[in-house]
PDB file of C-alpha atoms in Angstrom:
ATOM      1  CA  UNK A   6      76.070 126.165   9.980  1.00 67.00           C
ATOM      2  CA  UNK A   7      77.978 123.563  11.994  1.00 83.00           C
ATOM      3  CA  UNK A   8      76.603 120.116  12.761  1.00 92.00           C
ATOM      4  CA  UNK A   9      74.384 119.893  15.835  1.00 96.00           C
ATOM      5  CA  UNK A  10      76.075 118.244  18.824  1.00 97.00           C
ATOM      6  CA  UNK A  11      74.888 114.829  20.007  1.00 98.00           C
ATOM      7  CA  UNK A  12      76.492 112.379  22.458  1.00 98.00           C
ATOM      8  CA  UNK A  13      78.501 109.730  20.663  1.00 98.00           C
ATOM      9  CA  UNK A  14      76.676 106.888  22.366  1.00 98.00           C
ATOM     10  CA  UNK A  15      74.058 106.022  24.974  1.00 98.00           C
ATOM     11  CA  UNK A  16      73.005 102.649  26.322  1.00 97.00           C
ATOM     12  CA  UNK A  17      70.290 101.060  28.395  1.00 97.00           C
ATOM     13  CA  UNK A  18      68.807  97.721  29.344  1.00 97.00           C
ATOM     14  CA  UNK A  19      65.557  96.425  27.863  1.00 97.00           C
ATOM     15  CA  UNK A  20      62.598  98.209  29.395  1.00 97.00           C
ATOM     16  CA  UNK A  21      64.620 101.212  30.536  1.00 97.00           C
ATOM     17  CA  UNK A  22      64.497 104.734  29.093  1.00 98.00           C
ATOM     18  CA  UNK A  23      67.279 106.599  27.340  1.00 98.00           C
ATOM     19  CA  UNK A  24      67.452 110.237  26.301  1.00 98.00           C
ATOM     20  CA  UNK A  25      69.540 111.664  23.474  1.00 98.00           C
ATOM     21  CA  UNK A  26      70.368 115.369  23.449  1.00 98.00           C
ATOM     22  CA  UNK A  27      70.873 117.564  20.394  1.00 98.00           C
ATOM     23  CA  UNK A  28      72.498 120.922  21.042  1.00 98.00           C
ATOM     24  CA  UNK A  29      72.555 123.762  18.559  1.00 96.00           C
ATOM     25  CA  UNK A  30      72.260 127.536  18.609  1.00 94.00           C
ATOM     26  CA  UNK A  31      69.693 130.319  18.430  1.00 93.00           C
ATOM     27  CA  UNK A  32      70.039 130.105  14.644  1.00 91.00           C
ATOM     28  CA  UNK A  33      68.813 126.540  14.383  1.00 93.00           C
ATOM     29  CA  UNK A  34      67.371 124.434  17.239  1.00 95.00           C
ATOM     30  CA  UNK A  35      66.613 127.422  19.442  1.00 95.00           C
ATOM     31  CA  UNK A  36      65.079 129.489  16.684  1.00 93.00           C
ATOM     32  CA  UNK A  37      62.577 127.144  15.085  1.00 93.00           C
ATOM     33  CA  UNK A  38      60.152 124.297  15.808  1.00 93.00           C
ATOM     34  CA  UNK A  39      61.431 122.330  12.814  1.00 94.00           C
ATOM     35  CA  UNK A  40      63.427 119.739  14.763  1.00 96.00           C
ATOM     36  CA  UNK A  41      63.225 116.137  13.596  1.00 97.00           C
ATOM     37  CA  UNK A  42      64.775 112.816  14.611  1.00 98.00           C
ATOM     38  CA  UNK A  43      65.811 109.847  12.459  1.00 98.00           C
ATOM     39  CA  UNK A  44      66.577 106.215  13.265  1.00 98.00           C
ATOM     40  CA  UNK A  45      69.100 104.401  11.086  1.00 98.00           C
ATOM     41  CA  UNK A  46      69.832 100.698  11.292  1.00 98.00           C
ATOM     42  CA  UNK A  47      73.094  99.443   9.737  1.00 97.00           C
ATOM     43  CA  UNK A  48      72.954  99.395   5.955  1.00 96.00           C
ATOM     44  CA  UNK A  49      69.519 100.991   5.872  1.00 98.00           C
ATOM     45  CA  UNK A  50      68.131 104.402   4.994  1.00 98.00           C
ATOM     46  CA  UNK A  51      67.176 106.737   7.851  1.00 98.00           C
ATOM     47  CA  UNK A  52      63.588 106.620   9.113  1.00 97.00           C
ATOM     48  CA  UNK A  53      61.683 109.636  10.425  1.00 97.00           C
ATOM     49  CA  UNK A  54      60.729 109.115  14.072  1.00 97.00           C
ATOM     50  CA  UNK A  55      59.840 112.618  15.320  1.00 97.00           C
ATOM     51  CA  UNK A  56      59.086 115.862  13.479  1.00 96.00           C
ATOM     52  CA  UNK A  57      58.274 119.427  14.520  1.00 95.00           C
ATOM     53  CA  UNK A  58      60.001 118.797  17.892  1.00 96.00           C
ATOM     54  CA  UNK A  59      57.447 116.401  19.375  1.00 97.00           C
ATOM     55  CA  UNK A  60      55.143 114.937  16.724  1.00 96.00           C
ATOM     56  CA  UNK A  61      55.176 111.287  15.708  1.00 96.00           C
ATOM     57  CA  UNK A  62      54.492 110.120  12.146  1.00 94.00           C
ATOM     58  CA  UNK A  63      51.866 107.451  11.732  1.00 93.00           C
ATOM     59  CA  UNK A  64      53.235 104.051  12.709  1.00 94.00           C
ATOM     60  CA  UNK A  65      55.947 105.238  15.100  1.00 97.00           C
ATOM     61  CA  UNK A  66      55.403 103.817  18.608  1.00 97.00           C
ATOM     62  CA  UNK A  67      54.538 106.265  21.383  1.00 96.00           C
ATOM     63  CA  UNK A  68      57.632 104.980  23.206  1.00 98.00           C
ATOM     64  CA  UNK A  69      59.443 107.620  21.173  1.00 98.00           C
ATOM     65  CA  UNK A  70      58.964 111.218  22.279  1.00 98.00           C
ATOM     66  CA  UNK A  71      60.637 114.533  21.573  1.00 98.00           C
ATOM     67  CA  UNK A  72      61.044 117.824  23.375  1.00 98.00           C
ATOM     68  CA  UNK A  73      63.026 121.048  23.246  1.00 98.00           C
ATOM     69  CA  UNK A  74      64.326 123.564  25.743  1.00 97.00           C
ATOM     70  CA  UNK A  75      66.247 126.566  24.518  1.00 97.00           C
ATOM     71  CA  UNK A  76      68.963 125.467  22.101  1.00 97.00           C
ATOM     72  CA  UNK A  77      68.750 121.779  23.041  1.00 98.00           C
ATOM     73  CA  UNK A  78      66.317 119.208  21.691  1.00 98.00           C
ATOM     74  CA  UNK A  79      65.910 115.732  23.145  1.00 98.00           C
ATOM     75  CA  UNK A  80      64.658 112.331  22.012  1.00 98.00           C
ATOM     76  CA  UNK A  81      63.510 109.908  24.690  1.00 98.00           C
ATOM     77  CA  UNK A  82      63.005 106.215  24.054  1.00 98.00           C
ATOM     78  CA  UNK A  83      60.928 104.567  26.765  1.00 98.00           C
ATOM     79  CA  UNK A  84      60.576 100.842  27.301  1.00 97.00           C
ATOM     80  CA  UNK A  85      63.765 100.163  25.363  1.00 98.00           C
ATOM     81  CA  UNK A  86      63.587  97.185  22.991  1.00 98.00           C
ATOM     82  CA  UNK A  87      66.275  95.243  21.140  1.00 97.00           C
ATOM     83  CA  UNK A  88      65.165  96.668  17.795  1.00 97.00           C
ATOM     84  CA  UNK A  89      65.765 100.205  19.081  1.00 98.00           C
ATOM     85  CA  UNK A  90      69.498  99.558  18.811  1.00 98.00           C
ATOM     86  CA  UNK A  91      70.514 101.877  15.967  1.00 98.00           C
ATOM     87  CA  UNK A  92      72.047 105.245  15.146  1.00 98.00           C
ATOM     88  CA  UNK A  93      69.891 108.312  15.774  1.00 98.00           C
ATOM     89  CA  UNK A  94      70.260 111.724  14.141  1.00 98.00           C
ATOM     90  CA  UNK A  95      68.571 115.011  14.905  1.00 98.00           C
ATOM     91  CA  UNK A  96      67.955 117.629  12.248  1.00 97.00           C
ATOM     92  CA  UNK A  97      66.973 121.281  12.439  1.00 96.00           C
ATOM     93  CA  UNK A  98      65.922 124.006  10.049  1.00 93.00           C
ATOM     94  CA  UNK A  99      68.516 126.769  10.062  1.00 91.00           C
ATOM     95  CA  UNK A 100      67.437 129.165   7.350  1.00 80.00           C
ATOM     96  CA  UNK A 101      65.816 132.571   7.184  1.00 74.00           C
ATOM     97  CA  UNK A 102      63.416 134.557   4.982  1.00 65.00           C
ATOM     98  CA  UNK A 103      65.845 134.404   2.064  1.00 69.00           C
ATOM     99  CA  UNK A 104      66.853 130.769   2.023  1.00 76.00           C
ATOM    100  CA  UNK A 105      66.235 127.400   3.617  1.00 80.00           C
ATOM    101  CA  UNK A 106      69.044 125.395   5.201  1.00 90.00           C
ATOM    102  CA  UNK A 107      68.933 122.157   7.172  1.00 94.00           C
ATOM    103  CA  UNK A 108      71.608 120.871   9.525  1.00 95.00           C
ATOM    104  CA  UNK A 109      71.949 117.370  10.961  1.00 97.00           C
ATOM    105  CA  UNK A 110      73.384 116.275  14.276  1.00 97.00           C
ATOM    106  CA  UNK A 111      76.581 114.284  14.701  1.00 97.00           C
ATOM    107  CA  UNK A 112      74.663 111.108  15.460  1.00 98.00           C
ATOM    108  CA  UNK A 113      74.230 108.901  18.531  1.00 98.00           C
ATOM    109  CA  UNK A 114      74.601 105.151  18.709  1.00 98.00           C
ATOM    110  CA  UNK A 115      72.024 103.571  20.996  1.00 98.00           C
ATOM    111  CA  UNK A 116      73.054 100.223  22.451  1.00 98.00           C
ATOM    112  CA  UNK A 117      70.594  97.899  24.149  1.00 97.00           C
ATOM    113  CA  UNK A 118      72.505  95.999  26.814  1.00 95.00           C
TER     114      UNK A 118
ATOM    115  CA  UNK B   8      52.827 103.865  -1.552  1.00 88.00           C
ATOM    116  CA  UNK B   9      55.527 106.372  -2.395  1.00 92.00           C
ATOM    117  CA  UNK B  10      58.875 104.954  -3.465  1.00 96.00           C
ATOM    118  CA  UNK B  11      62.095 106.786  -4.255  1.00 97.00           C
ATOM    119  CA  UNK B  12      64.919 105.124  -6.187  1.00 98.00           C
ATOM    120  CA  UNK B  13      68.365 106.581  -6.790  1.00 98.00           C
ATOM    121  CA  UNK B  14      70.307 105.690  -9.921  1.00 98.00           C
ATOM    122  CA  UNK B  15      73.613 106.648 -11.488  1.00 97.00           C
ATOM    123  CA  UNK B  16      77.263 105.637 -11.705  1.00 97.00           C
ATOM    124  CA  UNK B  17      78.839 104.152  -8.599  1.00 96.00           C
ATOM    125  CA  UNK B  18      82.307 105.370  -9.531  1.00 97.00           C
ATOM    126  CA  UNK B  19      83.291 108.902 -10.556  1.00 98.00           C
ATOM    127  CA  UNK B  20      86.756 110.199 -11.342  1.00 97.00           C
ATOM    128  CA  UNK B  21      88.337 113.004  -9.375  1.00 97.00           C
ATOM    129  CA  UNK B  22      87.487 116.465 -10.803  1.00 97.00           C
ATOM    130  CA  UNK B  23      84.573 115.070 -12.838  1.00 98.00           C
ATOM    131  CA  UNK B  24      80.856 115.765 -12.325  1.00 98.00           C
ATOM    132  CA  UNK B  25      78.749 113.428 -10.193  1.00 98.00           C
ATOM    133  CA  UNK B  26      75.262 112.953 -11.668  1.00 98.00           C
ATOM    134  CA  UNK B  27      72.441 111.080  -9.946  1.00 98.00           C
ATOM    135  CA  UNK B  28      68.725 110.690 -10.633  1.00 98.00           C
ATOM    136  CA  UNK B  29      65.900 109.933  -8.234  1.00 98.00           C
ATOM    137  CA  UNK B  30      62.776 108.321  -9.693  1.00 97.00           C
ATOM    138  CA  UNK B  31      59.527 108.899  -7.835  1.00 96.00           C
ATOM    139  CA  UNK B  32      56.826 106.236  -8.035  1.00 94.00           C
ATOM    140  CA  UNK B  33      53.515 105.883  -6.237  1.00 91.00           C
ATOM    141  CA  UNK B  34      53.081 109.646  -6.314  1.00 89.00           C
ATOM    142  CA  UNK B  35      53.655 112.687  -8.509  1.00 89.00           C
ATOM    143  CA  UNK B  36      56.616 114.995  -8.243  1.00 91.00           C
ATOM    144  CA  UNK B  37      54.261 117.888  -9.010  1.00 89.00           C
ATOM    145  CA  UNK B  38      52.146 117.338  -5.917  1.00 85.00           C
ATOM    146  CA  UNK B  39      52.080 120.617  -4.041  1.00 80.00           C
ATOM    147  CA  UNK B  40      53.498 120.986  -0.528  1.00 83.00           C
ATOM    148  CA  UNK B  41      56.420 118.663  -1.181  1.00 91.00           C
ATOM    149  CA  UNK B  42      60.071 119.535  -1.583  1.00 92.00           C
ATOM    150  CA  UNK B  43      62.515 117.054  -3.068  1.00 95.00           C
ATOM    151  CA  UNK B  44      65.935 116.716  -1.475  1.00 96.00           C
ATOM    152  CA  UNK B  45      69.355 115.133  -1.630  1.00 98.00           C
ATOM    153  CA  UNK B  46      71.230 114.057   1.499  1.00 98.00           C
ATOM    154  CA  UNK B  47      74.545 112.231   1.704  1.00 98.00           C
ATOM    155  CA  UNK B  48      76.457 110.147   4.220  1.00 98.00           C
ATOM    156  CA  UNK B  49      80.189 109.417   3.938  1.00 97.00           C
ATOM    157  CA  UNK B  50      80.981 105.813   4.912  1.00 96.00           C
ATOM    158  CA  UNK B  51      80.866 105.458   8.695  1.00 95.00           C
ATOM    159  CA  UNK B  52      79.944 109.111   9.210  1.00 96.00           C
ATOM    160  CA  UNK B  53      76.882 111.304   9.727  1.00 97.00           C
ATOM    161  CA  UNK B  54      74.232 112.753   7.456  1.00 97.00           C
ATOM    162  CA  UNK B  55      74.702 115.943   5.449  1.00 97.00           C
ATOM    163  CA  UNK B  56      71.910 117.876   3.717  1.00 96.00           C
ATOM    164  CA  UNK B  57      72.903 118.815   0.168  1.00 97.00           C
ATOM    165  CA  UNK B  58      69.893 120.734  -1.087  1.00 95.00           C
ATOM    166  CA  UNK B  59      66.186 120.781  -1.881  1.00 94.00           C
ATOM    167  CA  UNK B  60      63.970 121.856  -4.740  1.00 92.00           C
ATOM    168  CA  UNK B  61      60.288 122.455  -5.491  1.00 88.00           C
ATOM    169  CA  UNK B  62      58.866 121.132  -8.760  1.00 82.00           C
ATOM    170  CA  UNK B  63      57.956 124.594 -10.048  1.00 82.00           C
ATOM    171  CA  UNK B  64      61.183 126.264  -8.984  1.00 80.00           C
ATOM    172  CA  UNK B  65      62.902 127.415  -5.843  1.00 83.00           C
ATOM    173  CA  UNK B  66      66.150 125.660  -5.004  1.00 89.00           C
ATOM    174  CA  UNK B  67      67.996 125.735  -1.696  1.00 90.00           C
ATOM    175  CA  UNK B  68      71.521 124.412  -1.255  1.00 93.00           C
ATOM    176  CA  UNK B  69      73.952 123.836   1.559  1.00 93.00           C
ATOM    177  CA  UNK B  70      76.212 126.889   1.796  1.00 91.00           C
ATOM    178  CA  UNK B  71      79.181 124.507   1.887  1.00 92.00           C
ATOM    179  CA  UNK B  72      78.269 122.948  -1.483  1.00 95.00           C
ATOM    180  CA  UNK B  73      76.318 125.714  -3.184  1.00 93.00           C
ATOM    181  CA  UNK B  74      79.033 126.618  -5.676  1.00 95.00           C
ATOM    182  CA  UNK B  75      79.174 123.035  -7.000  1.00 97.00           C
ATOM    183  CA  UNK B  76      75.574 121.758  -6.751  1.00 97.00           C
ATOM    184  CA  UNK B  77      72.547 121.862  -9.025  1.00 96.00           C
ATOM    185  CA  UNK B  78      69.245 120.068  -8.347  1.00 96.00           C
ATOM    186  CA  UNK B  79      66.716 119.933 -11.160  1.00 94.00           C
ATOM    187  CA  UNK B  80      63.274 118.414 -11.773  1.00 94.00           C
ATOM    188  CA  UNK B  81      61.977 116.408 -14.760  1.00 93.00           C
ATOM    189  CA  UNK B  82      58.221 116.680 -14.331  1.00 92.00           C
ATOM    190  CA  UNK B  83      57.359 114.531 -17.323  1.00 93.00           C
ATOM    191  CA  UNK B  84      59.201 111.529 -15.878  1.00 94.00           C
ATOM    192  CA  UNK B  85      58.628 112.188 -12.143  1.00 94.00           C
ATOM    193  CA  UNK B  86      62.357 112.442 -11.553  1.00 96.00           C
ATOM    194  CA  UNK B  87      64.730 114.875  -9.951  1.00 96.00           C
ATOM    195  CA  UNK B  88      68.476 114.995 -10.352  1.00 97.00           C
ATOM    196  CA  UNK B  89      71.661 116.003  -8.577  1.00 98.00           C
ATOM    197  CA  UNK B  90      74.787 117.341 -10.220  1.00 98.00           C
ATOM    198  CA  UNK B  91      77.916 117.921  -8.170  1.00 98.00           C
ATOM    199  CA  UNK B  92      80.920 119.310 -10.026  1.00 98.00           C
ATOM    200  CA  UNK B  93      84.655 119.080  -9.404  1.00 98.00           C
ATOM    201  CA  UNK B  94      84.387 116.098  -7.081  1.00 98.00           C
ATOM    202  CA  UNK B  95      87.153 114.911  -4.776  1.00 97.00           C
ATOM    203  CA  UNK B  96      87.570 111.916  -2.486  1.00 97.00           C
ATOM    204  CA  UNK B  97      85.703 113.901   0.178  1.00 97.00           C
ATOM    205  CA  UNK B  98      82.553 113.552  -1.922  1.00 98.00           C
ATOM    206  CA  UNK B  99      82.610 109.746  -1.580  1.00 98.00           C
ATOM    207  CA  UNK B 100      79.358 108.899   0.184  1.00 98.00           C
ATOM    208  CA  UNK B 101      76.015 107.172   0.116  1.00 98.00           C
ATOM    209  CA  UNK B 102      73.660 109.595  -1.587  1.00 98.00           C
ATOM    210  CA  UNK B 103      69.989 109.542  -0.590  1.00 98.00           C
ATOM    211  CA  UNK B 104      67.053 111.232  -2.233  1.00 98.00           C
ATOM    212  CA  UNK B 105      64.188 112.184   0.062  1.00 97.00           C
ATOM    213  CA  UNK B 106      60.857 113.993   0.201  1.00 95.00           C
ATOM    214  CA  UNK B 107      60.019 116.860   2.537  1.00 91.00           C
ATOM    215  CA  UNK B 108      56.440 117.637   3.472  1.00 85.00           C
ATOM    216  CA  UNK B 109      55.214 114.323   4.793  1.00 82.00           C
ATOM    217  CA  UNK B 110      52.804 114.645   7.709  1.00 79.00           C
ATOM    218  CA  UNK B 111      52.145 118.223   6.670  1.00 79.00           C
ATOM    219  CA  UNK B 112      55.555 119.547   7.713  1.00 83.00           C
ATOM    220  CA  UNK B 113      58.244 120.744   5.316  1.00 80.00           C
ATOM    221  CA  UNK B 114      60.720 120.719   8.173  1.00 84.00           C
ATOM    222  CA  UNK B 115      61.494 117.026   7.945  1.00 90.00           C
ATOM    223  CA  UNK B 116      62.409 114.285   5.504  1.00 94.00           C
ATOM    224  CA  UNK B 117      59.610 111.738   5.675  1.00 94.00           C
ATOM    225  CA  UNK B 118      60.356 109.438   2.747  1.00 95.00           C
ATOM    226  CA  UNK B 119      63.775 108.211   1.667  1.00 97.00           C
ATOM    227  CA  UNK B 120      65.289 106.203  -1.146  1.00 98.00           C
ATOM    228  CA  UNK B 121      67.501 103.229  -0.315  1.00 98.00           C
ATOM    229  CA  UNK B 122      70.656 105.194  -1.129  1.00 98.00           C
ATOM    230  CA  UNK B 123      73.425 104.748  -3.675  1.00 98.00           C
ATOM    231  CA  UNK B 124      77.125 104.554  -2.895  1.00 98.00           C
ATOM    232  CA  UNK B 125      79.246 106.819  -5.049  1.00 98.00           C
ATOM    233  CA  UNK B 126      83.009 106.468  -4.847  1.00 98.00           C
ATOM    234  CA  UNK B 127      85.321 109.185  -6.150  1.00 98.00           C
ATOM    235  CA  UNK B 128      88.655 107.867  -7.291  1.00 93.00           C
ATOM    236  CA  UNK B 129      91.480 108.653  -9.637  1.00 84.00           C
TER     237      UNK B 129
END
């Protein structure tokens, strides 16, 4: 399983929306609803922002939303804020009936202009 | 509130075995529906899933690391451990322990430790 493909960077001004794509294959993103997204600030551990494609854990603002179409998942951040500046990683289940495997994306740096 | 804390040596010699422990507090490692995982991140690079385990058995490992990795559980101390053999400089990374199963989904890593930097050097 190769890493899922994400854009290296995206940027937006405060208040704008940005969307990060995460492209995989039929064996991972396209085959399951276990797609999750993580936010990582410098020097910190990743934080779960979206799970099961489009669900938000308690405490995550509804400015963050997820979706999936075919082999590509997306994370949209609406109403961009300064604190949203961070690295974002997608993750997908990629296993089968015999074993479980998880694969992360290459990561995207979000810059708030 | 659940807390995960990694511990172990920060420096390992090339070809030796890397051994780390994750201590779980604020919850029990034997709680059903949770898997316990290790994930690593080389300095300045992306995340890599290493493997996951269930407290009563059932381990899953990255196919790229499977031949060198063992994850085990110590139920009496609410800890789980990682062993990675025959390490090289490519294994230098921040190692995170994490829990799967938060929010009712085993398809994500909902709780993370702060991470521990392990450097492999001669």
